[in-house]
Amino acid sequence: MKLQPVKGTRDFYPPQMALRNWIIDGWKKASLRNGFEEYDGPIFEYLKMFQLKSGDEIAQQLFSMQDRGGRDLAIRPEMTPTLARMVNQRINALPKPIKWFSVPRLCRAERPQKGRLREFFQWNIDIIGIDDVLADAQIIFCAVDYLSSIGLTPKDITTRISSRKMLAALLKNIGIEQDQLNAVYVLLDKRGKIPPEVFEKMTDELIEDNSIKRKVIDLMAVTKLEQIPEIVDLNDQAAQALDELKKLFSILEIMKIDQFCKFDISVVRGLAYYTGVVFEIYDQAASLRAIGGGGRYDNLLKDFGGPAIPATGFGMGDCVLEILLEEKGLLDPAKITSKTLDCFIATLDDKLMNNALSISSDLRRAGIKCDLSYKTSALGKQLKAASDSNAAKCIILGREFIDSNQVIIKDMSTGDQETVKIKDLIASLK
Ligand code: HAM
């Protein structure tokens, strides 16, 4: 019987593992230089935690199970509910603002497609305790900081930013009822992801009144913040949210990332808990699904039984990112290697095998990354093995060792050779 991997999962052979590690390493470095601390939680939680506030889409994509005690559990499809639960548990002891990051493995029973799998890794950065767009700007900065550190420019990616607070106020002014808002968000979030005729049909089903529907469609066509008051009357909430967005854009300019950002009213986000600024990062051609997305969720901690404390954050998966980097030629094989050694020991005489073993263990103990051929063969073959292992140096153990306790160190990039006494080997390699 030939066993297959489950649909939507990936096997990480060493080259794929090297790429995954390189991506995650970059996420971690960007988090740390932006002042975030790492945390993690369990891979499964009580099912109800993800049914409470994440929204129907996530709830339908849960991998759920029952433990032997009949408790309903689910593998985490996202990190934010776990973060909210963990912060609530220690809320009084934690210094504010809380700036945490995590790189969880997540599972969603989505239909596997380009950039969307059933198991993936997602970088999360969140700031809890700051009720100001300054925190949203910090989150956006950190995401852009990472993406530019790996070579992406404003020609490649855009952060599309909007505000749910503003959209809610505007939609209500247009005539959408409060209890319809979430359904309208879900619908608007689907725009661009589904064929126009399907979107049209869903809009007809959701919004029966034609004049309201027309106004929603006109609103969605707005491209600049300044156009909004021309289309819909601003009430206090809409005016305040508009000012917040303007402030956010001015901070992004001060931080010199405005080139990476633009206002896009159609960004609403699929998850139910967002309350304010929302944003998604796309490839410039928008030919791929979102690279990442996030926003403000000021009610989630309270909804999970904690205090009313403002929060904002962002998540980026590894799948779309990888496709984009591949397309842009930004995956540098020299930086993304599964095996890198400081040295490789080539042994030219069977009698020296024990010496090779002893030398390799001394080198490893000294912190030098080292491997060796397990049997002797022609030097050319062993040099190839050294080169396949990306070894910086090859240590050749042959006649010189038998005659005078010396080895040859060959530099694998220049081809230069030097002969050193075995007692000086560690010093010469360091
Ligand atoms: P999300 O929009 O559901 O947000 O996911 C964020 C990112 O995770 C997506 O843009 C994508 O890169 C990646 N992602 C999501 N689903 C998949 C999938 N099936 N396969 C591959 N990648 C995927 C959240 O999860 C929020 N909890 C983010 C957040 C953190 N908001 C505040 N803090």
Short mmCIF file of C-alpha atoms and ligand atoms in Angstrom, two decimals:
data_model
loop_
_atom_site.label_atom_id
_atom_site.label_comp_id
_atom_site.label_asym_id
_atom_site.label_seq_id
_atom_site.Cartn_x
_atom_site.Cartn_y
_atom_site.Cartn_z
CA MET A 1 0.00 0.00 0.00
CA LYS A 2 1.43 3.38 -1.04
CA LEU A 3 0.73 6.01 1.60
CA GLN A 4 0.14 9.61 0.56
CA PRO A 5 0.43 12.79 2.62
CA VAL A 6 -2.95 14.25 3.58
CA LYS A 7 -4.31 16.81 1.09
CA GLY A 8 -3.24 20.35 1.98
CA THR A 9 -0.27 19.27 4.13
CA ARG A 10 3.43 19.47 3.31
CA ASP A 11 6.42 17.24 3.91
CA PHE A 12 9.47 19.26 4.79
CA TYR A 13 12.49 17.49 3.27
CA PRO A 14 15.77 19.18 4.27
CA PRO A 15 15.69 21.86 1.48
CA GLN A 16 12.06 22.79 2.32
CA MET A 17 12.91 22.72 6.01
CA ALA A 18 15.82 25.09 5.36
CA LEU A 19 13.45 27.50 3.61
CA ARG A 20 10.90 27.26 6.43
CA ASN A 21 13.63 27.94 8.99
CA TRP A 22 14.94 30.88 6.97
CA ILE A 23 11.47 32.45 6.81
CA ILE A 24 10.77 31.87 10.50
CA ASP A 25 14.22 33.11 11.47
CA GLY A 26 13.52 36.37 9.59
CA TRP A 27 10.13 36.74 11.34
CA LYS A 28 11.76 36.25 14.73
CA LYS A 29 14.57 38.71 14.04
CA ALA A 30 12.10 41.38 12.82
CA SER A 31 9.93 40.82 15.94
CA LEU A 32 12.88 41.16 18.29
CA ARG A 33 14.25 44.32 16.65
CA ASN A 34 10.76 45.84 16.95
CA GLY A 35 10.58 45.07 20.66
CA PHE A 36 8.27 42.01 20.72
CA GLU A 37 8.72 39.05 23.11
CA GLU A 38 8.01 35.45 22.07
CA TYR A 39 5.20 33.30 23.53
CA ASP A 40 3.42 30.10 22.56
CA GLY A 41 0.34 28.17 23.59
CA PRO A 42 -1.10 24.69 23.09
CA ILE A 43 -1.76 23.30 19.61
CA PHE A 44 -5.34 22.44 20.60
CA GLU A 45 -7.88 24.29 22.71
CA TYR A 46 -11.53 23.88 23.68
CA LEU A 47 -13.60 23.97 20.50
CA LYS A 48 -15.88 26.70 21.78
CA MET A 49 -12.99 29.16 22.02
CA PHE A 50 -12.81 29.35 18.23
CA GLN A 51 -16.57 29.37 17.81
CA LEU A 52 -17.05 32.37 20.09
CA LYS A 53 -15.67 35.34 18.22
CA SER A 54 -13.64 34.31 15.17
CA GLY A 55 -16.64 34.15 12.82
CA ASP A 56 -18.43 31.50 10.79
CA GLU A 57 -15.69 31.02 8.22
CA ILE A 58 -13.08 29.93 10.77
CA ALA A 59 -15.71 27.89 12.68
CA GLN A 60 -16.49 25.93 9.52
CA GLN A 61 -12.81 25.24 8.92
CA LEU A 62 -12.01 23.73 12.31
CA PHE A 63 -10.33 20.39 12.72
CA SER A 64 -12.22 19.26 15.80
CA MET A 65 -12.13 16.14 17.95
CA GLN A 66 -13.33 14.76 21.24
CA ASP A 67 -11.00 13.58 23.96
CA ARG A 68 -11.77 10.40 25.88
CA GLY A 69 -13.68 12.39 28.46
CA GLY A 70 -16.04 13.63 25.74
CA ARG A 71 -14.63 17.19 25.75
CA ASP A 72 -14.85 18.99 22.40
CA LEU A 73 -11.46 20.24 21.25
CA ALA A 74 -10.09 21.83 18.09
CA ILE A 75 -6.63 22.27 16.59
CA ARG A 76 -5.84 25.98 16.55
CA PRO A 77 -6.80 27.65 13.25
CA GLU A 78 -5.38 30.99 14.45
CA MET A 79 -3.47 32.32 17.45
CA THR A 80 -5.43 35.39 18.50
CA PRO A 81 -8.01 33.60 20.73
CA THR A 82 -5.19 31.76 22.56
CA LEU A 83 -3.35 35.06 23.00
CA ALA A 84 -6.49 36.71 24.41
CA ARG A 85 -7.06 33.78 26.79
CA MET A 86 -3.43 33.78 27.96
CA VAL A 87 -3.30 37.54 28.49
CA ASN A 88 -6.62 37.54 30.38
CA GLN A 89 -5.28 34.84 32.71
CA ARG A 90 -2.41 37.07 33.88
CA ILE A 91 -3.76 40.49 33.02
CA ASN A 92 -2.86 42.14 36.32
CA ALA A 93 0.68 40.80 36.45
CA LEU A 94 1.66 41.72 32.90
CA PRO A 95 3.37 45.08 32.30
CA LYS A 96 1.60 47.11 29.59
CA PRO A 97 1.82 47.50 26.74
CA ILE A 98 2.10 43.79 26.02
CA LYS A 99 4.08 43.31 22.81
CA TRP A 100 4.24 39.63 21.99
CA PHE A 101 5.00 37.53 18.95
CA SER A 102 4.56 33.88 18.08
CA VAL A 103 5.03 31.52 15.12
CA PRO A 104 2.39 28.81 15.59
CA ARG A 105 1.66 25.85 13.34
CA LEU A 106 -2.02 26.24 12.43
CA CYS A 107 -4.62 24.03 10.76
CA ARG A 108 -7.68 25.08 8.79
CA ALA A 109 -9.83 22.65 6.85
CA GLU A 110 -9.82 24.99 3.83
CA ARG A 111 -10.08 23.88 0.23
CA PRO A 112 -6.36 23.65 -0.61
CA GLN A 113 -5.43 26.18 -3.31
CA LYS A 114 -2.49 28.34 -4.34
CA GLY A 115 -1.20 29.93 -1.13
CA ARG A 116 -3.83 28.33 1.12
CA LEU A 117 -3.18 24.95 2.72
CA ARG A 118 -4.65 22.98 5.57
CA GLU A 119 -1.54 23.21 7.71
CA PHE A 120 0.72 26.26 7.72
CA PHE A 121 2.94 28.46 9.86
CA GLN A 122 1.80 31.94 10.78
CA TRP A 123 3.79 34.82 12.23
CA ASN A 124 1.73 36.76 14.79
CA ILE A 125 2.64 40.14 16.30
CA ASP A 126 0.27 41.84 18.71
CA ILE A 127 0.25 44.93 20.93
CA ILE A 128 -2.19 44.91 23.84
CA GLY A 129 -3.00 47.93 26.00
CA ILE A 130 -2.60 50.86 23.59
CA ASP A 131 -5.72 52.68 22.49
CA ASP A 132 -4.07 54.72 19.73
CA VAL A 133 -3.38 54.20 16.02
CA LEU A 134 0.26 54.55 16.99
CA ALA A 135 0.12 50.86 17.96
CA ASP A 136 -1.50 49.91 14.64
CA ALA A 137 1.27 51.86 12.90
CA GLN A 138 3.90 49.94 14.89
CA ILE A 139 2.36 46.64 13.81
CA ILE A 140 2.28 47.71 10.15
CA PHE A 141 5.87 48.96 10.44
CA CYS A 142 7.09 45.64 11.84
CA ALA A 143 5.39 43.67 9.04
CA VAL A 144 6.81 45.96 6.36
CA ASP A 145 10.20 45.97 8.10
CA TYR A 146 10.33 42.19 7.73
CA LEU A 147 9.16 42.18 4.11
CA SER A 148 11.67 44.84 3.08
CA SER A 149 14.46 43.04 4.95
CA ILE A 150 14.02 40.09 2.58
CA GLY A 151 14.16 42.28 -0.51
CA LEU A 152 10.53 43.20 -1.25
CA THR A 153 9.91 46.81 -2.30
CA PRO A 154 6.82 49.00 -2.83
CA LYS A 155 6.92 47.75 -6.43
CA ASP A 156 6.23 44.23 -5.12
CA ILE A 157 3.79 44.67 -2.21
CA THR A 158 1.15 47.02 -0.80
CA THR A 159 -0.45 47.24 2.61
CA ARG A 160 -4.10 48.06 2.03
CA ILE A 161 -5.58 49.81 5.01
CA SER A 162 -9.12 50.67 6.07
CA SER A 163 -11.21 50.92 9.24
CA ARG A 164 -14.08 48.73 10.30
CA LYS A 165 -15.20 51.42 12.71
CA MET A 166 -15.52 53.83 9.79
CA LEU A 167 -17.13 51.30 7.50
CA ALA A 168 -19.66 50.32 10.19
CA ALA A 169 -20.65 53.97 10.68
CA LEU A 170 -20.89 54.59 6.95
CA LEU A 171 -22.87 51.42 6.27
CA LYS A 172 -25.29 52.30 9.06
CA ASN A 173 -25.71 55.79 7.57
CA ILE A 174 -26.50 54.20 4.24
CA GLY A 175 -29.22 52.06 5.84
CA ILE A 176 -27.58 48.75 6.78
CA GLU A 177 -28.91 47.47 10.11
CA GLN A 178 -26.48 46.77 12.99
CA ASP A 179 -27.36 43.06 13.01
CA GLN A 180 -26.59 42.84 9.28
CA LEU A 181 -23.11 44.34 9.60
CA ASN A 182 -21.17 41.12 10.12
CA ALA A 183 -22.84 39.47 7.15
CA VAL A 184 -22.00 42.53 5.01
CA TYR A 185 -18.35 42.42 6.18
CA VAL A 186 -18.13 38.75 5.21
CA LEU A 187 -19.68 39.57 1.83
CA LEU A 188 -17.34 42.51 1.18
CA ASP A 189 -14.35 40.44 2.28
CA LYS A 190 -15.27 37.90 -0.42
CA ARG A 191 -15.25 40.56 -3.18
CA GLY A 192 -12.21 39.94 -5.34
CA LYS A 193 -11.91 36.35 -4.10
CA ILE A 194 -15.03 35.10 -5.90
CA PRO A 195 -16.33 35.61 -9.48
CA PRO A 196 -18.21 38.96 -9.94
CA GLU A 197 -21.50 37.23 -10.83
CA VAL A 198 -21.37 35.20 -7.60
CA PHE A 199 -20.63 38.37 -5.64
CA GLU A 200 -23.56 40.11 -7.35
CA LYS A 201 -25.89 37.24 -6.51
CA MET A 202 -24.80 37.17 -2.86
CA THR A 203 -25.26 40.96 -2.63
CA ASP A 204 -28.79 40.65 -4.05
CA GLU A 205 -29.61 38.00 -1.48
CA LEU A 206 -28.23 39.97 1.45
CA ILE A 207 -29.34 43.53 0.61
CA GLU A 208 -32.83 43.57 -0.83
CA ASP A 209 -33.26 47.35 -1.08
CA ASN A 210 -31.84 48.46 -4.43
CA SER A 211 -30.97 52.03 -3.39
CA ILE A 212 -29.03 50.76 -0.35
CA LYS A 213 -27.26 48.23 -2.54
CA ARG A 214 -26.31 50.97 -5.04
CA LYS A 215 -24.91 53.14 -2.23
CA VAL A 216 -22.85 50.23 -0.84
CA ILE A 217 -21.41 49.60 -4.30
CA ASP A 218 -20.64 53.35 -4.78
CA LEU A 219 -18.96 53.43 -1.38
CA MET A 220 -16.84 50.45 -2.31
CA ALA A 221 -15.62 52.33 -5.39
CA VAL A 222 -14.05 55.12 -3.29
CA THR A 223 -10.25 55.24 -3.64
CA LYS A 224 -9.30 58.24 -1.47
CA LEU A 225 -10.23 59.17 2.10
CA GLU A 226 -11.21 62.68 0.91
CA GLN A 227 -13.96 61.27 -1.36
CA ILE A 228 -15.91 59.68 1.51
CA PRO A 229 -17.78 62.78 2.76
CA GLU A 230 -18.86 63.42 -0.85
CA ILE A 231 -20.70 60.09 -0.94
CA VAL A 232 -22.04 59.54 2.58
CA ASP A 233 -22.89 61.96 5.35
CA LEU A 234 -20.43 61.57 8.20
CA ASN A 235 -21.82 61.07 11.68
CA ASP A 236 -19.54 61.49 14.73
CA GLN A 237 -18.30 57.90 14.70
CA ALA A 238 -17.48 58.01 10.99
CA ALA A 239 -15.74 61.39 11.34
CA GLN A 240 -13.67 60.13 14.27
CA ALA A 241 -12.69 56.96 12.43
CA LEU A 242 -11.77 59.01 9.36
CA ASP A 243 -9.52 61.23 11.52
CA GLU A 244 -7.90 58.14 13.02
CA LEU A 245 -7.11 56.83 9.56
CA LYS A 246 -5.65 60.19 8.54
CA LYS A 247 -3.48 60.15 11.68
CA LEU A 248 -2.38 56.60 10.90
CA PHE A 249 -1.30 57.57 7.39
CA SER A 250 0.65 60.55 8.71
CA ILE A 251 2.51 58.28 11.19
CA LEU A 252 3.28 55.80 8.39
CA GLU A 253 4.77 58.71 6.45
CA ILE A 254 6.90 59.76 9.44
CA MET A 255 8.15 56.17 9.67
CA LYS A 256 8.92 56.32 5.93
CA ILE A 257 6.78 53.35 4.95
CA ASP A 258 3.99 55.30 3.25
CA GLN A 259 5.22 53.98 -0.11
CA PHE A 260 4.24 50.52 1.08
CA CYS A 261 0.75 51.58 2.19
CA LYS A 262 -2.51 52.79 0.71
CA PHE A 263 -6.11 53.34 1.73
CA ASP A 264 -8.47 50.66 0.41
CA ILE A 265 -12.06 50.76 1.59
CA SER A 266 -12.69 47.23 0.37
CA VAL A 267 -10.46 45.74 3.10
CA VAL A 268 -12.80 44.51 5.83
CA ARG A 269 -11.16 41.20 6.93
CA GLY A 270 -12.95 37.90 7.26
CA LEU A 271 -12.64 37.48 11.03
CA ALA A 272 -15.49 38.73 13.18
CA TYR A 273 -13.58 40.30 16.08
CA TYR A 274 -11.99 43.33 14.36
CA THR A 275 -13.27 46.69 15.58
CA GLY A 276 -11.09 49.45 14.13
CA VAL A 277 -8.17 49.80 11.71
CA VAL A 278 -7.88 46.73 9.48
CA PHE A 279 -5.25 45.96 6.88
CA GLU A 280 -4.03 43.31 4.48
CA ILE A 281 -0.77 43.00 2.61
CA TYR A 282 -0.98 41.95 -1.03
CA ASP A 283 1.43 41.43 -3.89
CA GLN A 284 1.30 44.51 -6.11
CA ALA A 285 -0.41 42.67 -8.96
CA ALA A 286 -2.91 41.17 -6.47
CA SER A 287 -2.59 37.92 -8.34
CA LEU A 288 -2.08 36.00 -5.09
CA ARG A 289 -4.16 35.70 -1.92
CA ALA A 290 -3.27 38.03 0.97
CA ILE A 291 0.30 37.70 2.26
CA GLY A 292 -0.87 38.77 5.69
CA GLY A 293 -3.58 40.65 7.50
CA GLY A 294 -4.57 42.11 10.82
CA GLY A 295 -6.20 44.93 12.66
CA ARG A 296 -7.59 46.26 15.91
CA TYR A 297 -9.72 44.02 18.12
CA ASP A 298 -10.65 46.11 21.15
CA ASN A 299 -13.46 43.85 22.43
CA LEU A 300 -11.95 40.38 22.22
CA LEU A 301 -10.33 40.25 25.65
CA LYS A 302 -13.53 41.53 27.26
CA ASP A 303 -15.60 39.03 25.26
CA PHE A 304 -13.32 36.30 26.63
CA GLY A 305 -14.14 37.31 30.19
CA GLY A 306 -11.29 39.78 30.76
CA PRO A 307 -11.18 43.55 31.19
CA ALA A 308 -11.93 45.99 28.35
CA ILE A 309 -8.44 46.40 27.02
CA PRO A 310 -7.53 47.57 23.50
CA ALA A 311 -5.51 45.33 21.22
CA THR A 312 -4.16 45.26 17.70
CA GLY A 313 -2.13 42.73 15.73
CA PHE A 314 -1.31 40.95 12.55
CA GLY A 315 -0.71 37.49 11.09
CA MET A 316 1.33 36.38 8.06
CA GLY A 317 1.48 32.83 6.74
CA ASP A 318 4.43 31.16 5.07
CA CYS A 319 2.62 29.91 1.93
CA VAL A 320 1.84 33.02 -0.14
CA LEU A 321 5.10 34.57 1.02
CA GLU A 322 7.06 31.63 -0.34
CA ILE A 323 5.27 31.78 -3.71
CA LEU A 324 5.89 35.52 -4.00
CA LEU A 325 9.57 35.26 -3.09
CA GLU A 326 10.01 32.47 -5.61
CA GLU A 327 8.29 34.56 -8.31
CA LYS A 328 10.47 37.57 -7.52
CA GLY A 329 13.68 35.52 -7.50
CA LEU A 330 14.35 36.48 -3.88
CA LEU A 331 15.12 33.00 -2.56
CA ASP A 332 18.90 33.04 -2.41
CA PRO A 333 20.15 29.42 -2.34
CA ALA A 334 23.41 30.58 -0.72
CA LYS A 335 21.44 31.82 2.31
CA ILE A 336 18.86 29.03 2.36
CA THR A 337 20.80 25.80 2.70
CA SER A 338 19.86 22.71 4.57
CA LYS A 339 23.44 21.77 5.37
CA THR A 340 26.37 24.03 6.16
CA LEU A 341 29.56 22.72 7.67
CA ASP A 342 32.71 24.48 8.82
CA CYS A 343 34.68 21.50 7.65
CA PHE A 344 34.52 18.04 6.17
CA ILE A 345 37.19 15.40 6.86
CA ALA A 346 38.38 13.36 3.88
CA THR A 347 40.32 10.26 4.91
CA LEU A 348 42.62 8.76 2.29
CA ASP A 349 43.79 5.64 4.11
CA ASP A 350 41.70 3.00 5.93
CA LYS A 351 44.29 2.95 8.72
CA LEU A 352 43.42 6.60 9.52
CA MET A 353 39.69 6.09 10.02
CA ASN A 354 39.98 6.04 13.83
CA ASN A 355 42.08 9.23 13.71
CA ALA A 356 39.40 10.87 11.57
CA LEU A 357 36.74 9.86 14.14
CA SER A 358 38.83 11.20 17.00
CA ILE A 359 39.60 14.50 15.20
CA SER A 360 35.95 15.01 14.20
CA SER A 361 34.76 14.52 17.77
CA ASP A 362 37.40 16.99 19.07
CA LEU A 363 36.30 19.56 16.48
CA ARG A 364 32.60 19.14 17.32
CA ARG A 365 33.37 19.49 21.04
CA ALA A 366 35.16 22.75 20.18
CA GLY A 367 31.95 24.00 18.51
CA ILE A 368 33.14 23.50 14.94
CA LYS A 369 30.49 22.07 12.59
CA CYS A 370 32.12 19.01 11.14
CA ASP A 371 31.30 15.83 9.27
CA LEU A 372 33.36 13.08 7.67
CA SER A 373 33.31 10.30 5.10
CA TYR A 374 32.40 7.01 6.74
CA LYS A 375 34.70 5.15 4.40
CA THR A 376 37.78 5.99 2.44
CA SER A 377 37.51 6.65 -1.29
CA ALA A 378 39.29 8.67 -3.96
CA LEU A 379 40.00 12.26 -2.88
CA GLY A 380 37.86 13.67 -5.75
CA LYS A 381 34.82 11.81 -4.51
CA GLN A 382 35.32 13.03 -0.95
CA LEU A 383 35.86 16.61 -2.11
CA LYS A 384 32.53 16.35 -3.91
CA ALA A 385 30.94 15.14 -0.66
CA ALA A 386 32.53 18.14 1.11
CA SER A 387 31.16 20.48 -1.54
CA ASP A 388 27.67 18.86 -1.42
CA SER A 389 27.68 19.52 2.34
CA ASN A 390 28.51 23.19 1.74
CA ALA A 391 31.63 22.74 3.86
CA ALA A 392 33.84 25.84 4.01
CA LYS A 393 36.99 23.72 4.39
CA CYS A 394 38.03 20.16 3.67
CA ILE A 395 40.55 18.56 6.03
CA ILE A 396 42.57 15.94 4.19
CA LEU A 397 43.95 13.13 6.30
CA GLY A 398 46.58 11.22 4.32
CA ARG A 399 50.31 10.67 3.97
CA GLU A 400 51.25 13.91 5.85
CA PHE A 401 49.43 12.62 8.91
CA ILE A 402 51.27 9.27 8.86
CA ASP A 403 54.65 10.95 8.25
CA SER A 404 54.50 14.04 10.47
CA ASN A 405 51.10 14.38 12.24
CA GLN A 406 49.96 17.05 9.82
CA VAL A 407 46.78 17.56 7.84
CA ILE A 408 45.97 19.59 4.74
CA ILE A 409 43.24 22.23 5.03
CA LYS A 410 41.69 22.99 1.68
CA ASP A 411 39.58 26.13 1.32
CA MET A 412 36.58 24.95 -0.68
CA SER A 413 35.81 28.33 -2.23
CA THR A 414 39.33 29.43 -3.28
CA GLY A 415 40.96 26.02 -3.59
CA ASP A 416 43.93 27.29 -1.49
CA GLN A 417 45.64 24.68 0.69
CA GLU A 418 47.75 24.88 3.82
CA THR A 419 49.40 22.18 5.85
CA VAL A 420 48.99 22.42 9.64
CA LYS A 421 50.09 20.40 12.62
CA ILE A 422 47.22 18.44 14.14
CA LYS A 423 47.69 20.23 17.49
CA ASP A 424 47.08 23.59 15.72
CA LEU A 425 44.03 22.40 13.75
CA ILE A 426 41.29 23.86 15.99
CA ALA A 427 43.05 27.23 16.19
CA SER A 428 43.49 27.37 12.41
CA LEU A 429 39.81 26.55 11.82
CA LYS A 430 38.57 29.16 14.29
P1 HAM B 1 -6.11 35.68 8.80
O1 HAM B 1 -6.38 36.75 7.81
O2 HAM B 1 -7.09 34.61 8.97
O3 HAM B 1 -5.84 36.43 10.18
O4 HAM B 1 -4.71 35.04 8.46
C1 HAM B 1 -3.57 35.85 8.34
C2 HAM B 1 -2.64 35.26 7.30
O5 HAM B 1 -2.39 33.89 7.59
C3 HAM B 1 -3.19 35.24 5.88
O6 HAM B 1 -3.06 36.48 5.25
C4 HAM B 1 -2.30 34.18 5.27
O7 HAM B 1 -1.00 34.68 5.03
C5 HAM B 1 -2.19 33.17 6.39
N1 HAM B 1 -3.20 32.11 6.23
C6 HAM B 1 -4.48 32.08 6.65
N2 HAM B 1 -5.08 30.94 6.29
C7 HAM B 1 -4.16 30.21 5.62
C8 HAM B 1 -4.15 28.92 5.01
N3 HAM B 1 -5.21 28.12 5.01
N4 HAM B 1 -3.01 28.51 4.40
C9 HAM B 1 -1.92 29.29 4.40
N5 HAM B 1 -1.85 30.51 4.98
C10 HAM B 1 -2.96 30.96 5.57
C11 HAM B 1 -5.63 35.77 11.36
O8 HAM B 1 -5.39 34.60 11.47
C12 HAM B 1 -5.57 36.71 12.56
N6 HAM B 1 -5.64 35.89 13.76
C13 HAM B 1 -4.32 37.55 12.50
C14 HAM B 1 -4.19 38.50 13.66
C15 HAM B 1 -3.27 38.46 14.65
N7 HAM B 1 -5.01 39.52 13.90
C16 HAM B 1 -4.61 40.12 15.00
N8 HAM B 1 -3.55 39.48 15.46
#
